[in-house]
mmCIF file of C-alpha atoms in Angstrom:
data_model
loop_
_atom_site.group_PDB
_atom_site.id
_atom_site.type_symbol
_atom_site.label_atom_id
_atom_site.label_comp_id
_atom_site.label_asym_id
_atom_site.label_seq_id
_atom_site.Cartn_x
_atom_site.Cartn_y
_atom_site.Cartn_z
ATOM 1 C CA UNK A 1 0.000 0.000 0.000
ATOM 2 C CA UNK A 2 2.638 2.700 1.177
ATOM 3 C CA UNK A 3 5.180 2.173 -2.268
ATOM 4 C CA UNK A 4 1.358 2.347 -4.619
ATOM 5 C CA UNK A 5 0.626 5.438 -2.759
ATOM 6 C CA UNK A 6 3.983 7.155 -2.559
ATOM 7 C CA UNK A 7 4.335 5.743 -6.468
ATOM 8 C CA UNK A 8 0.880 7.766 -7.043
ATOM 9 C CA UNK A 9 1.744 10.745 -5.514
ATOM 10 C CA UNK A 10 4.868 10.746 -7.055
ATOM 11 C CA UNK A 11 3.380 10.322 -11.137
ATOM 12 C CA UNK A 12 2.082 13.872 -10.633
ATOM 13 C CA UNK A 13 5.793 15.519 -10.602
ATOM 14 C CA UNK A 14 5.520 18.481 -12.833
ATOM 15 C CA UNK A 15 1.971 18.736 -12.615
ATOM 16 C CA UNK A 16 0.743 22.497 -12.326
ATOM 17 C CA UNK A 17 -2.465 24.476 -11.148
ATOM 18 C CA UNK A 18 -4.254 26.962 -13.583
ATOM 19 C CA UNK A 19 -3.911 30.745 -14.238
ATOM 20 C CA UNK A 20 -6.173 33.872 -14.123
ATOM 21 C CA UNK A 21 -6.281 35.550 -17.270
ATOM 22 C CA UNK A 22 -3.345 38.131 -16.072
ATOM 23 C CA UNK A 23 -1.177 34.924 -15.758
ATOM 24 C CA UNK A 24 -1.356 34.886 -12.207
ATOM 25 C CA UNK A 25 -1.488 31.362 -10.822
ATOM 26 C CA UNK A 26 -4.861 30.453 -8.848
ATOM 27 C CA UNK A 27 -4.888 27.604 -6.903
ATOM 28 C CA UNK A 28 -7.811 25.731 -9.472
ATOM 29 C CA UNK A 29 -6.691 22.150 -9.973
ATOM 30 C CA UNK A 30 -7.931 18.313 -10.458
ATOM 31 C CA UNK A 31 -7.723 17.680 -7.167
ATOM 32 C CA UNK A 32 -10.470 19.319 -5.390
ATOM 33 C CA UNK A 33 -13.475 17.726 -7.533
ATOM 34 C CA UNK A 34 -11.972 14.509 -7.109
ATOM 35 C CA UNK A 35 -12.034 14.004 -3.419
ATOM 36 C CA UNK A 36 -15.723 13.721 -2.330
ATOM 37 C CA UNK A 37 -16.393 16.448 0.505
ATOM 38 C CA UNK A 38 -13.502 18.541 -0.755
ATOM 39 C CA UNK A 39 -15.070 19.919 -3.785
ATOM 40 C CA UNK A 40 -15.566 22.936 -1.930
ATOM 41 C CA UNK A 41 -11.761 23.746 -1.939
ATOM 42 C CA UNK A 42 -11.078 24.500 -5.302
ATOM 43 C CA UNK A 43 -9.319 27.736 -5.608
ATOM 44 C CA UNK A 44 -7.891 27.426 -1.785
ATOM 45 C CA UNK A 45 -4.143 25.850 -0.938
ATOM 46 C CA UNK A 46 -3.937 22.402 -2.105
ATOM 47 C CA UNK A 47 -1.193 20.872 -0.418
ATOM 48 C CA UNK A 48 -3.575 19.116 2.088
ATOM 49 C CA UNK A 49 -5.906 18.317 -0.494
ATOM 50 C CA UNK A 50 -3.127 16.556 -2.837
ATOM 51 C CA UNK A 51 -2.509 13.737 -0.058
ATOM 52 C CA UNK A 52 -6.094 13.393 0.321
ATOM 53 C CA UNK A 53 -6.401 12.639 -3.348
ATOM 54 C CA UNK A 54 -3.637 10.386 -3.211
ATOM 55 C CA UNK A 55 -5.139 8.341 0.171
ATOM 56 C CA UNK A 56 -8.659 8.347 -1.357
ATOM 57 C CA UNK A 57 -7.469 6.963 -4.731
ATOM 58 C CA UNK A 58 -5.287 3.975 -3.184
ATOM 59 C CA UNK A 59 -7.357 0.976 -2.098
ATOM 60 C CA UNK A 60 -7.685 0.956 1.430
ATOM 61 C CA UNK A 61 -6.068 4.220 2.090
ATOM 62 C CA UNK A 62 -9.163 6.029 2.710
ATOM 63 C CA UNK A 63 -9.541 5.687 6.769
ATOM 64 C CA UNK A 64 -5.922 5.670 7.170
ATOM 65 C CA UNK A 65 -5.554 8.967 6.399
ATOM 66 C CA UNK A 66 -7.469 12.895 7.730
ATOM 67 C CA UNK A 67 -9.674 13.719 4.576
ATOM 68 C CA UNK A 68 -8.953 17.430 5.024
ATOM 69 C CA UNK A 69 -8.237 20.613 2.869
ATOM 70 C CA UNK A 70 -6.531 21.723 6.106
ATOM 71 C CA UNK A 71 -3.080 20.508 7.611
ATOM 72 C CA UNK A 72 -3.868 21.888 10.977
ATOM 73 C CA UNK A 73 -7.112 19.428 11.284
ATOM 74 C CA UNK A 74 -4.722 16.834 10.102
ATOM 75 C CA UNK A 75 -2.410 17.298 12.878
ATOM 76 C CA UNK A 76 -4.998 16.905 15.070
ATOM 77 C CA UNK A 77 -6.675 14.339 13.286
ATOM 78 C CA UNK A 78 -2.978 12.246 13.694
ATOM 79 C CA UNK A 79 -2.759 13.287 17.491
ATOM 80 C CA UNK A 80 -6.164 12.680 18.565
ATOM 81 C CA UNK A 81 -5.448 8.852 17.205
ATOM 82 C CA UNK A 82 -1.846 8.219 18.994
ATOM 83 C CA UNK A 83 -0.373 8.418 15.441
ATOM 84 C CA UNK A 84 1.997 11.320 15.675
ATOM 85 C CA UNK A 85 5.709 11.512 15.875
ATOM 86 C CA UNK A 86 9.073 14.041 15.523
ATOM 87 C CA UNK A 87 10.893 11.295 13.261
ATOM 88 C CA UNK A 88 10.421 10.771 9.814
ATOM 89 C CA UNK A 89 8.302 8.077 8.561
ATOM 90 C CA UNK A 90 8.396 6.397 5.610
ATOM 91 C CA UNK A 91 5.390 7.061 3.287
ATOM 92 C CA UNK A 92 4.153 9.346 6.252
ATOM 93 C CA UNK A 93 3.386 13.078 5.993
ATOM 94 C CA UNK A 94 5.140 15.552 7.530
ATOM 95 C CA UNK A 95 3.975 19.078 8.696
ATOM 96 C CA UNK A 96 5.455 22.716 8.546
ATOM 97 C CA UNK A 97 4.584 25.692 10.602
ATOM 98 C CA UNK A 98 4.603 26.538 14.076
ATOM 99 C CA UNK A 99 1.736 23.859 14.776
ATOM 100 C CA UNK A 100 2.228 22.082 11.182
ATOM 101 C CA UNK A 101 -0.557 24.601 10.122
ATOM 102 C CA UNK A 102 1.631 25.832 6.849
ATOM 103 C CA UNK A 103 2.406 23.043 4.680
ATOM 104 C CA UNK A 104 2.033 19.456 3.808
ATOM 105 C CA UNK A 105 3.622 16.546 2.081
ATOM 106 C CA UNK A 106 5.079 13.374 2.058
ATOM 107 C CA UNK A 107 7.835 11.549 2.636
ATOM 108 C CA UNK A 108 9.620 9.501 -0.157
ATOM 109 C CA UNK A 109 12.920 8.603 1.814
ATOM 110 C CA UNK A 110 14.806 9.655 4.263
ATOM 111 C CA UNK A 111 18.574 9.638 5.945
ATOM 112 C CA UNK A 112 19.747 10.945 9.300
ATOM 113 C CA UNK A 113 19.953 14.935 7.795
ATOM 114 C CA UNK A 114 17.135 14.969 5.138
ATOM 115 C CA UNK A 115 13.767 14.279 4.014
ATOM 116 C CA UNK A 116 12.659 13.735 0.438
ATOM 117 C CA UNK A 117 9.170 14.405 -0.646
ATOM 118 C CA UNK A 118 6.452 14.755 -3.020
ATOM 119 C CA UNK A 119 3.985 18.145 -1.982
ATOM 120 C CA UNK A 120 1.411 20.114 -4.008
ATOM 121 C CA UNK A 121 0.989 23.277 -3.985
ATOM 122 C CA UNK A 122 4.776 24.327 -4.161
ATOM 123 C CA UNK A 123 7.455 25.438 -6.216
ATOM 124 C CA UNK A 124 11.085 25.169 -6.668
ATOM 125 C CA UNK A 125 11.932 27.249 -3.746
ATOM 126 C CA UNK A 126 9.851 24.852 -1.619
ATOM 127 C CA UNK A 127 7.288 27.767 -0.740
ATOM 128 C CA UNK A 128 4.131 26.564 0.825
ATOM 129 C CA UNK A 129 2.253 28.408 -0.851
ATOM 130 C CA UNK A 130 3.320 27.568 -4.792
ATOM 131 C CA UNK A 131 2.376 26.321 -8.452
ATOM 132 C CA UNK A 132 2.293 22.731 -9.017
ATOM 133 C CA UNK A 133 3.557 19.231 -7.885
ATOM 134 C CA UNK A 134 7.422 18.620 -6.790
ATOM 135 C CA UNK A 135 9.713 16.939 -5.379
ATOM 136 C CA UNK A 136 11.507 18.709 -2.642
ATOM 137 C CA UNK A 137 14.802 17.813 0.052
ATOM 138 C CA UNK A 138 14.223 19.188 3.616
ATOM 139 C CA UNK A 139 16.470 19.477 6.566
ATOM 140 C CA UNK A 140 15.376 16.980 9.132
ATOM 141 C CA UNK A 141 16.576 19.855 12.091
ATOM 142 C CA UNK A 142 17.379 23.556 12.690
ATOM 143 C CA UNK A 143 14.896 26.185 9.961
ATOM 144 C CA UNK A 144 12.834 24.636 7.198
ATOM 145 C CA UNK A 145 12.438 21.344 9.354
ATOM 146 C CA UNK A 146 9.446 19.898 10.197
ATOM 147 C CA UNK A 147 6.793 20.296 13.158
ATOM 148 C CA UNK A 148 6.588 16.752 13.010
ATOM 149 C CA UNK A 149 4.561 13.345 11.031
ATOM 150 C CA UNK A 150 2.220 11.536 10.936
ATOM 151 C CA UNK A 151 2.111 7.786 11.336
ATOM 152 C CA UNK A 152 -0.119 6.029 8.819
ATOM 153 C CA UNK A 153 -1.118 2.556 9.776
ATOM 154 C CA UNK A 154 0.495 1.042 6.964
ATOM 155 C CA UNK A 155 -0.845 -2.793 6.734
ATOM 156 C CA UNK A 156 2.883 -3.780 5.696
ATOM 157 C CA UNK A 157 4.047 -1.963 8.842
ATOM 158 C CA UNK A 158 5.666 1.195 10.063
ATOM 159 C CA UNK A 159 9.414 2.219 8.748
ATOM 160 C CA UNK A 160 10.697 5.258 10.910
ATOM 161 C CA UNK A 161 13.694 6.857 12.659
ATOM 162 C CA UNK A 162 11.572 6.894 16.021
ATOM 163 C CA UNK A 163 13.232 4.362 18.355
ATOM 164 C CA UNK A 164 9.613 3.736 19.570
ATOM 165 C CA UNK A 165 8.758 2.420 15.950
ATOM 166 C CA UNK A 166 11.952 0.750 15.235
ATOM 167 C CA UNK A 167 14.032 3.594 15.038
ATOM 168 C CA UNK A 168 15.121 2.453 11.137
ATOM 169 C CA UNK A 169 17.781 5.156 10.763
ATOM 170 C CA UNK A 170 17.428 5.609 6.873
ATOM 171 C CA UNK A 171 14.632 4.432 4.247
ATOM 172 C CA UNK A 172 13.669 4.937 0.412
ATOM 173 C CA UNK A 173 10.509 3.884 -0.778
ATOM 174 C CA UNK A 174 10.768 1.111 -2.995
ATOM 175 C CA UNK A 175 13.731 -0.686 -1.462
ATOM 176 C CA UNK A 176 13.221 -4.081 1.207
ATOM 177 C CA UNK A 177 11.978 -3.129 4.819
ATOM 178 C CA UNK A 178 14.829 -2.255 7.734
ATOM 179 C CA UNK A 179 18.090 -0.183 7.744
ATOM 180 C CA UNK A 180 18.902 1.492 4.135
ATOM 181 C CA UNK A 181 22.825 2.870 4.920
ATOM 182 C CA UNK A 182 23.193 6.062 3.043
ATOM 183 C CA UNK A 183 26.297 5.586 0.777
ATOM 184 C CA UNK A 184 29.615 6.126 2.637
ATOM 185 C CA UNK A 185 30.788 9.790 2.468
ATOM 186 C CA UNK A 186 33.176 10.715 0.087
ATOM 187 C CA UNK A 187 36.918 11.994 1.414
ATOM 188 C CA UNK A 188 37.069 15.676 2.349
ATOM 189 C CA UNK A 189 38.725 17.410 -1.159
ATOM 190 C CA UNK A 190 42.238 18.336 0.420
ATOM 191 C CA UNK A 191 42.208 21.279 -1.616
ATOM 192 C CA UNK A 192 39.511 24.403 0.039
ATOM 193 C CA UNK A 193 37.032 25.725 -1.967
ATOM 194 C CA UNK A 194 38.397 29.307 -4.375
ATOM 195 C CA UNK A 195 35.358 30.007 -6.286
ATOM 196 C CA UNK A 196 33.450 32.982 -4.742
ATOM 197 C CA UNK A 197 29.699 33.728 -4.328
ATOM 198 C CA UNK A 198 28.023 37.158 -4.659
ATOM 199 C CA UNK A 199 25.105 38.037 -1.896
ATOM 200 C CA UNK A 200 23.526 41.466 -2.022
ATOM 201 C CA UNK A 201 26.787 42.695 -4.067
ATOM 202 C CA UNK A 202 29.381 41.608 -1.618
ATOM 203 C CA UNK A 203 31.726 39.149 -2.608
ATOM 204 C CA UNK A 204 32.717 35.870 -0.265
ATOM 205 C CA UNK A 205 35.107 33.063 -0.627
ATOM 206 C CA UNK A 206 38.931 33.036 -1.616
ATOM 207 C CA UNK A 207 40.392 35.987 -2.115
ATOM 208 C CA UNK A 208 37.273 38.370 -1.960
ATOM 209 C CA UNK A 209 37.789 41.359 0.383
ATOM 210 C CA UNK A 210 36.488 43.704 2.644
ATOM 211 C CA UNK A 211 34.941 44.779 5.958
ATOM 212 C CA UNK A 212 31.823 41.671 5.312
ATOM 213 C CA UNK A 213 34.944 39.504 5.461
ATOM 214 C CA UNK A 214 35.767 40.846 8.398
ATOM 215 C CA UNK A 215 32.027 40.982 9.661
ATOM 216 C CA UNK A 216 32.575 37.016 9.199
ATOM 217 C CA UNK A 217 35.663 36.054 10.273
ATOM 218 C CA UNK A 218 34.754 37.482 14.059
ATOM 219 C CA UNK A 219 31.313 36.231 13.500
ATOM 220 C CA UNK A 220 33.054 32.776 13.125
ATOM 221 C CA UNK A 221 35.678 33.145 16.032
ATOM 222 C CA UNK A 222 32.438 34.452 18.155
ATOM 223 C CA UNK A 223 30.553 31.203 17.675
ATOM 224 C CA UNK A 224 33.565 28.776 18.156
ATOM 225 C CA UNK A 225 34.855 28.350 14.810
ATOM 226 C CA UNK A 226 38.350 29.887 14.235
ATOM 227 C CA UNK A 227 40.222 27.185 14.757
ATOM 228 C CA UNK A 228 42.172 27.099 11.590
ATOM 229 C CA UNK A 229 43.327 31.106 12.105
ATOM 230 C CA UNK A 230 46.826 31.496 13.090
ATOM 231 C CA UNK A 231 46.892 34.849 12.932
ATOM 232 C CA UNK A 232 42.652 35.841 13.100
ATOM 233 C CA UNK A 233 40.061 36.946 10.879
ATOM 234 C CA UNK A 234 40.889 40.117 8.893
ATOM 235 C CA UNK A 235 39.382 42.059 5.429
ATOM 236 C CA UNK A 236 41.309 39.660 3.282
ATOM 237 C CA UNK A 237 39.374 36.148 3.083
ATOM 238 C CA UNK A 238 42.039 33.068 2.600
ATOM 239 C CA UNK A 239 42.156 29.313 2.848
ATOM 240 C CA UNK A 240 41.759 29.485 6.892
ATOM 241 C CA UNK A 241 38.248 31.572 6.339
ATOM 242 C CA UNK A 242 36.890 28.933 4.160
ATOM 243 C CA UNK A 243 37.939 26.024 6.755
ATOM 244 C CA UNK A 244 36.480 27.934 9.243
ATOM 245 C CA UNK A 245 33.162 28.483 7.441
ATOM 246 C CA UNK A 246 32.940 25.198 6.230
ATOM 247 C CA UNK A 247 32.871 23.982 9.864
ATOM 248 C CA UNK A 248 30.185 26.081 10.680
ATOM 249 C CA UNK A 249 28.290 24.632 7.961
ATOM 250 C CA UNK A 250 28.558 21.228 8.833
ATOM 251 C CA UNK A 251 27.340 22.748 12.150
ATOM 252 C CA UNK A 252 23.837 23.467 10.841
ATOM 253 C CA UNK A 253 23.471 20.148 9.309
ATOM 254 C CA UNK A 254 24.939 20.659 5.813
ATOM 255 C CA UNK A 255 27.097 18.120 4.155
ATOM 256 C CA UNK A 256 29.111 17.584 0.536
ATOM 257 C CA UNK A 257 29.261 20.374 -1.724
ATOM 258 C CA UNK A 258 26.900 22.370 0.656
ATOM 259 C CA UNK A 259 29.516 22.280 3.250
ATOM 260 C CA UNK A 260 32.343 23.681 1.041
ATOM 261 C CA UNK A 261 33.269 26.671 3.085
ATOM 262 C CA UNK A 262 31.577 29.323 0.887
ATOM 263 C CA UNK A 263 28.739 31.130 2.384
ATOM 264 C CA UNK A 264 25.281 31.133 0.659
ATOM 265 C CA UNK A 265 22.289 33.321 1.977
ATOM 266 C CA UNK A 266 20.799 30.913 4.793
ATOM 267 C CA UNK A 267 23.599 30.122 5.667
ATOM 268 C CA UNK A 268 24.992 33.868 6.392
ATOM 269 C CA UNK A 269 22.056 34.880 7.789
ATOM 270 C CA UNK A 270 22.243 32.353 10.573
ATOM 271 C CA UNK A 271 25.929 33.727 11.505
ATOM 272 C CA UNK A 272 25.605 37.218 11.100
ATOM 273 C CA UNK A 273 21.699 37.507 12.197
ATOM 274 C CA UNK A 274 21.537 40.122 9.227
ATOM 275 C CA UNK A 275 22.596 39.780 5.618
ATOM 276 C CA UNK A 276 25.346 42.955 4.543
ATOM 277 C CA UNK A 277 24.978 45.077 2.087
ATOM 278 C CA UNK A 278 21.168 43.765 2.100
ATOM 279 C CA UNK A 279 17.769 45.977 2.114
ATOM 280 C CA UNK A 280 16.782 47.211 4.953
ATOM 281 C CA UNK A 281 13.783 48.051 6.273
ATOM 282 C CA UNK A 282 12.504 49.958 9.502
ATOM 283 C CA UNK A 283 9.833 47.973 11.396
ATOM 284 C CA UNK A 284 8.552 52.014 12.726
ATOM 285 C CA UNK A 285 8.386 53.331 9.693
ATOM 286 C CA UNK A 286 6.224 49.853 8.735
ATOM 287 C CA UNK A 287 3.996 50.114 11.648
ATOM 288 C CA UNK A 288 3.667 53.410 10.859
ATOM 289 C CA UNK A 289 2.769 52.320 6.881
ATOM 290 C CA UNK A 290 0.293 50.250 8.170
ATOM 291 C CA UNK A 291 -1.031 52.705 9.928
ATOM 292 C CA UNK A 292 -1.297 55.680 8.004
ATOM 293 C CA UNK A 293 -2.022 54.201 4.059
ATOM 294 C CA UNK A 294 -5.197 52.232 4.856
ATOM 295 C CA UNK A 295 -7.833 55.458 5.876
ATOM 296 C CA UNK A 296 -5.650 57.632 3.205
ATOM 297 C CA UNK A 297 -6.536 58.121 -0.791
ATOM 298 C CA UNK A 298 -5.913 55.328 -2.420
ATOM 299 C CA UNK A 299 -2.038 54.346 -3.388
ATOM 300 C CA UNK A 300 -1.242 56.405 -0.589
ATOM 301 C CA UNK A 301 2.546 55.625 0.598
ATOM 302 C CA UNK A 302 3.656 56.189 3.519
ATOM 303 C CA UNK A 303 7.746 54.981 3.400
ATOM 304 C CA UNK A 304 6.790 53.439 -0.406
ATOM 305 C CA UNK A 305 10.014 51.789 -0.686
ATOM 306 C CA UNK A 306 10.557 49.899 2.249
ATOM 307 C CA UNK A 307 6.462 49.118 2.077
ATOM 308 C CA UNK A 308 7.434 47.480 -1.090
ATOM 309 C CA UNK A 309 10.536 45.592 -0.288
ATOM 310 C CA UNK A 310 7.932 43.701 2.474
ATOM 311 C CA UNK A 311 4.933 43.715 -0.144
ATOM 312 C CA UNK A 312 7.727 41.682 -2.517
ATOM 313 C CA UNK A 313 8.244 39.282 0.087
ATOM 314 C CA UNK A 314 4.419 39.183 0.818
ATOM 315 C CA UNK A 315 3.587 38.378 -3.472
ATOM 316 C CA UNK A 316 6.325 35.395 -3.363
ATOM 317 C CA UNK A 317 4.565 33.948 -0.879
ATOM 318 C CA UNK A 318 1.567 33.976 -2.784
ATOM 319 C CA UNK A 319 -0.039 36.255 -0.342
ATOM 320 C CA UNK A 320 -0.185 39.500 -2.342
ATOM 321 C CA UNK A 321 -1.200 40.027 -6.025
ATOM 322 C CA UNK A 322 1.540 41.407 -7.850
ATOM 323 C CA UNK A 323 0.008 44.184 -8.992
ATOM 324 C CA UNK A 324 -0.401 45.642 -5.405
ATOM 325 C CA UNK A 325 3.085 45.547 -5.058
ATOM 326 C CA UNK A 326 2.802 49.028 -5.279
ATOM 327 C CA UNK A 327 4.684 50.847 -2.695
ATOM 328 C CA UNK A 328 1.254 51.248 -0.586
ATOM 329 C CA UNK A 329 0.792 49.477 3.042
ATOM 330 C CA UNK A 330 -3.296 49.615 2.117
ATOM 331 C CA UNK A 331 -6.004 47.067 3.228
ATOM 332 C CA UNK A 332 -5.001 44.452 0.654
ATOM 333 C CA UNK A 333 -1.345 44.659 2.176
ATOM 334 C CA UNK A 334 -2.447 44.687 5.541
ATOM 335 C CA UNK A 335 -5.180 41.479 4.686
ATOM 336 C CA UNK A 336 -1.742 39.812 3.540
ATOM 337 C CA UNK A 337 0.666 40.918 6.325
ATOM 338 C CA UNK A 338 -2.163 38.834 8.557
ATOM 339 C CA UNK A 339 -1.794 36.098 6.339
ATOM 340 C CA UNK A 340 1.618 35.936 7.144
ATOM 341 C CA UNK A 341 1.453 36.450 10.571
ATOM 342 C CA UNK A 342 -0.852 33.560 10.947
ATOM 343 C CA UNK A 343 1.747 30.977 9.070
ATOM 344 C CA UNK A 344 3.915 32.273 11.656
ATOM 345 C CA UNK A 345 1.263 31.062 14.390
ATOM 346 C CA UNK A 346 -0.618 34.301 15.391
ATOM 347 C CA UNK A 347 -4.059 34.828 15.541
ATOM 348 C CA UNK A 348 -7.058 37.169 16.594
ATOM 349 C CA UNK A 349 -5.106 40.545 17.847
ATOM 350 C CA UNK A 350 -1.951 39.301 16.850
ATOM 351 C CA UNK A 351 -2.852 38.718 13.791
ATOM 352 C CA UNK A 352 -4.361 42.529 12.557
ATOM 353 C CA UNK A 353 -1.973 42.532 10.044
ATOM 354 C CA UNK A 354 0.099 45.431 11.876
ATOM 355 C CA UNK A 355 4.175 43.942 11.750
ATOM 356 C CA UNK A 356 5.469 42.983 14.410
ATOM 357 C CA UNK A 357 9.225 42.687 15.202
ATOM 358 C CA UNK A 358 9.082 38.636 15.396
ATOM 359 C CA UNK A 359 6.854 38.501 12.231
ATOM 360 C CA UNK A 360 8.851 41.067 10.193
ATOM 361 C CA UNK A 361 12.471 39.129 11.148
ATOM 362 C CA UNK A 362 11.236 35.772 9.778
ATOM 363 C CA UNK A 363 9.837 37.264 6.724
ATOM 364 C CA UNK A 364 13.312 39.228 6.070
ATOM 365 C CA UNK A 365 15.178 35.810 6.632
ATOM 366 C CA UNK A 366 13.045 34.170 4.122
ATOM 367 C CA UNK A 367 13.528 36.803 1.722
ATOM 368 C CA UNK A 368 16.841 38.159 1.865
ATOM 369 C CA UNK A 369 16.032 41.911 3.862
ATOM 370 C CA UNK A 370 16.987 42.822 7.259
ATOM 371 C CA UNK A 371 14.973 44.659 10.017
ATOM 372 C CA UNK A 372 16.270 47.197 12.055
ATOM 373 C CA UNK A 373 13.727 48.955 14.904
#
């Protein structure tokens, strides 16, 4: 049952849902009229819906799995019957959010750093909110992991890292029951990585230079990794730097080519706390955005360009329109900036749409601005 359901699932790779007439993708798909009960959600997110399609279209799937548009009544639905774990399962779906509320798929294989999946309503960048059917890779721990799985009650039995449930540390679909060793790792290259990578016009890796190389070298020393300095970090960024980096890497779960000492976005963001040379914006002058634009004429702006540096972020999320990306904090933006705040896990008051500082950070991690207050 679990490899004809996973094998289902998996034959809609590249699938995608339909447009408006601006070209604007809208959430209409075959999924929705094909689960009875759930015809209702057609134009809402899908992601739930996709598993349900795939459980209601594999024989004897149906009562093993919540028949829900929403993940956060299939959290519950997995709770309320003892069928919930933090470990990956096999076959199983696992949940994102603060309370698994945001997103939904399910898991193809696994190894002791990653999850691989099949989810709806995503894209490439593994948005919860996206365009079609794919196949993602998720950290197991630290950001972008999971709330946690559910446990379905597979008649051919339960493969999962959870000690409690046999504690299997690594599975594909497809391949015999018990332990599936990942491959062995290959040998460290001797030689450091001397390519460099550009992120928000400052330059990282061998031989870039200045004060962001700096900014990372005592970042590094800070957090416990300048061991391979002899003489300390400085503006010039050598062999030691990338050793150094590469360590902290590894340190956040990343492996291979990943781990090859040269910073990418996440990855600087979670040393530094802030990306250089990045946007900016002012979580005052937004509150004060928010404030002011809504009861104003219309395409009122109030701070227009920061406004629109968080409306960006609020449109690739696929909780703005585009064409309100407009430089305005008016009620559309604000109807959005509580969309966002509830994926974060707010609600009622906290949830008016106004930023907040918490809100406003994680949306500038995810989308490459910082916040200052």
């Amino acid at each position: 049952m679990r490899d004809e359901f996973v094998a289902l699932l998996v034959s809609q790779e590249g699938y995608h849902e339909g447009r408006d007439s601006d070209g604007t993708w809208n959430n209409t798909q075959k999924y929705s009229p094909a689960v009875p009960g759930l015809e209702w959600s057609q134009g809402q997110a899908w992601c739930a819906t996709f598993t349900s399609w795939g459980a209601v279209q594999t024989s004897g799937m149906g009562d093993r799995w919540p028949i829900t548009a929403s993940c956060a009544t299939a959290v519950q639905w997995w709770q309320d019957h003892g069928r919930w774990t933090e470990y990956p399962v096999l076959g199983g779906p696992f949940y994102l959010g603060s309370a698994g509320q945001d997103h939904v798929g399910v898991v193809t294989a696994y190894d002791d750093q990653w999850i691989y999946t099949i989810e709806g309503n995503t894209n490439s960048g593994g948005s919860p909110q996206g365009d079609g059917v794919y196949a993602r890779q998720r950290p197991r721990r630290g950001p972008g992991s999971p709330y946690g799985y559910g446990v379905p009650d597979y008649p051919e039995g339960t493969i999962s890292a959870d000690p409690a449930l046999g504690g299997v540390p690594s599975a594909r679909v497809g391949t015999p029951s018990g332990s599936v060793e990942p491959a062995p790792a290959p040998a460290p290259d001797p030689t450091p990585a001397r390519y460099q990578a550009t992120i928000n016009g400052l330059q990282y890796g061998y031989g870039a230079q200045g004060d962001q190389v700096t900014a990372v070298g005592e970042a590094l020393v800070a957090r416990g990794f300048g061991g391979h300095y002899q003489q300390g970090p400085g503006p010039n960024w050598s062999d030691a730097d990338t050793k150094n980096y590469a360590d902290f890497q590894r340190s956040l779960g990343y492996s291979g080519a990943d781990a090859d000492g040269v910073p990418g976005p996440a990855s600087l963001q979670q040393l530094l706390g802030y990306l250089p040379g990045g946007r900016t914006v002012s979580l005052a002058h937004l509150i004060a955005a928010a404030q002011a634009d809504p009861p104003a004429e219309q395409g009122h702006r109030t701070y227009g360009p920061e406004v629109q540096v968080v409306e960006q972020a609020l449109a690739d999320e696929g909780l703005l329109e585009q064409q309100w990306v407009d430089g305005s904090f008016g009620t559309r933006t604000v109807s959005a900036y509580s969309g966002w705040q509830q994926r974060c896990g707010y609600s009622g008051s906290d949830a008016d749409g106004i930023p907040g500082h918490d809100s406003l950070q994680r949306l500038g991690a995810a989308h490459g601005f910082n916040v200052t207050d």
